[in-house]
Amino acid sequence: MAQNKKILDARNIYTYFYTESGVVEALDGVSFDVNYGEPVGIVGESGCGKTVTAHSTLRILPKNGKTVAGDIIYKGVNLLDLPDLQMRRIRGKEIAMIFQDPMTSLNPIFKVSDQMTEVIALHRKCNKKEALEIAIETLDQVGISEAEKRITDYPHQFSGGMRQRILIARALALQPSLLIADEPTTALDVTIQAQVLEIIKEMQKKLGLAMMLITHNLGVVAETTKRVHIFYGGRVVESGPTEEIFLDPKHPYTYALFESIPSLEKDKTRLETIPGNVPRLINPPKGCRFHPRCKYATEICSRVRPPEFKFGKGRRVACHHFEELDLHIDMESIRESKAIKEEA
Amino acid sequence: MTTLEEYETIDLFSNWDQKTQPIITIDNLKKWFPVSQQSVLFSRVVANIKAVDGVNLFLNKGETLGLVGESGCGKSTTARVIVKLEKPTEGSIYFKGIDIFQPMSREEELAVKRQLQMVFQDPYSSLNPRRMVLDLIKEPFDIHYPDMLYEEKESRVLEILAKVGLEDYHALRYPHEFSGGQRQRLGIARALAIHPEVILLDEPVSALDVSVQAQILNLLHDLQKDFDLTFMFIAHDLSVIKHVSDRVAVMYLGKIMEMCPTGELFRKTAHPYSVSLLSAIPRPDPRIKMDRIILEGDVPSAINPPTGCPFHPRCYKAQEICSKVTPQLEELEPNHYVSCHFPEI
Ligand SMILES: Nc1ncnc2c1ncn2[C@@H]1O[C@H](COP(=O)(O)OP(=O)(O)OP(=O)(O)O)[C@@H](O)[C@H]1O
Ligand SMILES: Nc1ncnc2c1ncn2[C@@H]1O[C@H](COP(=O)(O)OP(=O)(O)O)[C@@H](O)[C@H]1O
Ligand code: SF4
Ligand code: SF4
Ligand SMILES: [Mg+2]
Ligand SMILES: [Mg+2]
């Protein structure tokens, strides 16, 4: 039964890039899942493998990249075993993707109508005229006013926020079951980001879409997703319900990350920092990839890959010292001390 | 070693009273960029990008003023005019009481520039890739202290590298050999080298990973204390601004909407744009459920900014007068400046 809840179940994916300076171990045994109708967050700093995860799932890696091991089960079928032709039908129609850079994913020399109707006609098996109607309707749904007039404009005639809406509309018009959104609001200003997130949330609910929201913005994840997978250095270090992880992170990296971000709830003080830099994935650290930066690291951490501990309602943590550490962020006391200060 | 101050030959700023006067005062600053139409015979100006369109603000000695606003609202341009990388179209900038755009000798010009330094947003493109770190950081000494001995310059470079958390051997490396966070340390070292009074930090952490951002923010915090620096900290991330600033100025379409102590911006938000901006920030706490003000439409173009209050087409409080009369930045409560006809306080 539990099996049927999952629309996407990725197990132990290894994706490598073969470059002149060596093999980039971009995904090193990544496992994650997405349930039907569920918005899931993929979170991590730059270079930790978020985009590669999405590209591996859709099998759109560049030539020098290859998923060398693992299973990516979508609706019971292993995508990694599918013939190319069938995989092509999955893309767009079943799994749609919104890319990181809204400027480059629309072709500047074609009208928006051309860029939408063709794929719609193809995947929804309808004629051009019906496709145009569908396109206008979805543009209207994502808040492009006067859609029937504006659809014949070129991409540069739209602002960044509107272009991102067009991409959302194009993805949704194909009625996919799973939407992968890679940093859909990173390039946008906060007030525009708020507009676009609102639309994504609304459409996700209305259509009952499963969604993988990829982002490094912890605020965006907190507000948009129910469950989250935290990535570090090409691995998933922690997974579980968003609310639980945000209030009570258990992996030393997740914990340190939350402590190191300035937030509106904190005051002007020194921040907790994580020493060093995010690891490069050619010759990454042995054992736990976080060990050179982890203040709890012991000898075993630098040698042995940490096992995964499962606990609570679907939480997973990959850390040798998970059991002894018992990390705990005391949000209540933060809130209280703030309240006291404000009264004073 | 002699102190850098002993190299000073002119004393331009003797009239400045640091107890009563801000270190920098900006008065009705405008910076317009002409847009011209080219034809075979002539080129004529058809419009102006009003990047900065009447900015008033001030910086007190030793404080951090956060300058926040969405992209294109004129933050960088304001900073670039302050460090004299651009000439104003209109208005004045006073540094320690002196109008820095009045005619002055080359010596005086250098004396001003020495004290006003800038750190740029993109640590990748703001450092010349072909120059060794030693030369990059030595350059300000070459310009400002040509008579200083090579050995002294060198030891000063090493000293400043240590201050920003880098090692001696880094001096012999090239920018591409550094990570993003380290490159930002280089940018800071370069600005800091000649002991300026004021550093304008243009989005110094926007390009960095979150875990590295905290290191740089802490570094800036420590340097400010050690060197008694005044910062103007530009950012679009209000959480960062809240963290670093003593006071905040909120900018929209080339104008200052609100300027006040940081705490007040959050507790006593006065300008409808500030209210909307605050409400738009996604909060990293799943328990916070808020009624968000979703602004309609986009930031209008700086070529044809709206008449009257530039925020009126998107403002939830706009009345007829807002599109006709431009509100002026006024001190509504002590140290709380707002430009709005119907402020929330
Ligand atoms: N075509 C490629 N060739 C070589 N290495 C690559 C290639 N694409 C990605 N990588 C490497 O794989 C790792 C993961 O990259 P990925 O793009 O998934 O990061 P990300 O988590 O999406 O980061 P960001 O937040 O910057 O988008 C990085 O180390 C990256 O340098
Ligand atoms: N050299 C320039 N020539 C023409 N337009 C410019 C130039 N520099 C900035 N602008 C324009 O001025 C406006 C403000 O820019 P900027 O100060 O860089 O904004 P911010 O730093 O707040 O994002 C923008 O519309 C920008 O495109
Ligand atoms: S396994 Fe060791 S190094 Fe890795 S997070 Fe846990 S304690 Fe830190
Ligand atoms: S002046 Fe009018 S339009 Fe402008 S912010 Fe105030 S109320 Fe809104
Ligand atoms: Mg990415
Ligand atoms: Mg800028």
CSV table of N, CA and C in Angstrom, one decimal, chain A residues 4 28 33 38 44 68 74 144 151 153 165 170 176 214 228 233 245 261 275 303 313:
chain,number,residue,atom,x,y,z
A,4,ASN,N,2.2,2.4,-3.2
A,4,ASN,CA,1.3,3.1,-4.2
A,4,ASN,C,1.2,4.6,-4.0
A,28,ASP,N,25.9,10.9,-5.5
A,28,ASP,CA,26.6,9.7,-5.0
A,28,ASP,C,25.7,8.9,-4.1
A,33,ASP,N,12.0,10.6,-2.6
A,33,ASP,CA,10.7,10.2,-3.2
A,33,ASP,C,9.7,11.3,-3.1
A,38,GLU,N,1.8,15.7,-3.9
A,38,GLU,CA,2.5,16.3,-2.8
A,38,GLU,C,3.6,17.2,-3.3
A,44,GLY,N,19.4,22.8,-1.0
A,44,GLY,CA,20.9,22.7,-0.8
A,44,GLY,C,21.6,23.8,-1.4
A,68,VAL,N,25.1,6.2,-13.6
A,68,VAL,CA,25.7,4.9,-13.8
A,68,VAL,C,25.1,3.8,-12.9
A,74,TYR,N,9.0,5.8,-11.7
A,74,TYR,CA,8.0,6.7,-11.9
A,74,TYR,C,6.7,5.9,-12.2
A,144,ILE,N,-1.6,36.2,-16.5
A,144,ILE,CA,-1.2,37.1,-17.6
A,144,ILE,C,-2.5,37.7,-18.1
A,151,ILE,N,-0.4,36.8,-26.2
A,151,ILE,CA,0.2,35.6,-26.6
A,151,ILE,C,1.0,35.7,-27.9
A,153,ASP,N,3.0,38.1,-28.5
A,153,ASP,CA,4.2,38.9,-28.3
A,153,ASP,C,5.4,38.0,-28.2
A,165,ARG,N,6.0,33.1,-15.5
A,165,ARG,CA,4.6,32.6,-15.5
A,165,ARG,C,4.3,31.9,-16.8
A,170,ARG,N,3.1,27.0,-19.7
A,170,ARG,CA,3.5,26.0,-20.8
A,170,ARG,C,3.6,24.7,-20.2
A,176,PRO,N,0.6,17.6,-16.7
A,176,PRO,CA,1.5,16.6,-16.2
A,176,PRO,C,1.1,16.1,-14.8
A,214,ILE,N,12.8,22.8,-6.4
A,214,ILE,CA,14.3,22.8,-6.1
A,214,ILE,C,14.7,24.3,-5.7
A,228,VAL,N,10.6,17.6,2.7
A,228,VAL,CA,11.9,18.1,2.2
A,228,VAL,C,13.0,17.1,2.2
A,233,GLY,N,26.7,18.1,-0.9
A,233,GLY,CA,27.8,17.4,-1.6
A,233,GLY,C,27.4,16.2,-2.4
A,245,ILE,N,11.5,19.2,10.2
A,245,ILE,CA,12.9,19.5,10.0
A,245,ILE,C,13.3,21.0,10.3
A,261,ILE,N,21.9,31.2,8.8
A,261,ILE,CA,21.2,32.3,8.0
A,261,ILE,C,20.7,33.4,8.9
A,275,PRO,N,32.6,26.6,8.9
A,275,PRO,CA,33.9,26.9,8.4
A,275,PRO,C,34.1,26.3,7.0
A,303,ARG,N,36.3,8.3,7.4
A,303,ARG,CA,36.6,7.1,6.7
A,303,ARG,C,35.4,6.4,6.2
A,313,LYS,N,8.0,10.1,11.9
A,313,LYS,CA,7.1,10.0,10.7
A,313,LYS,C,7.9,10.2,9.5
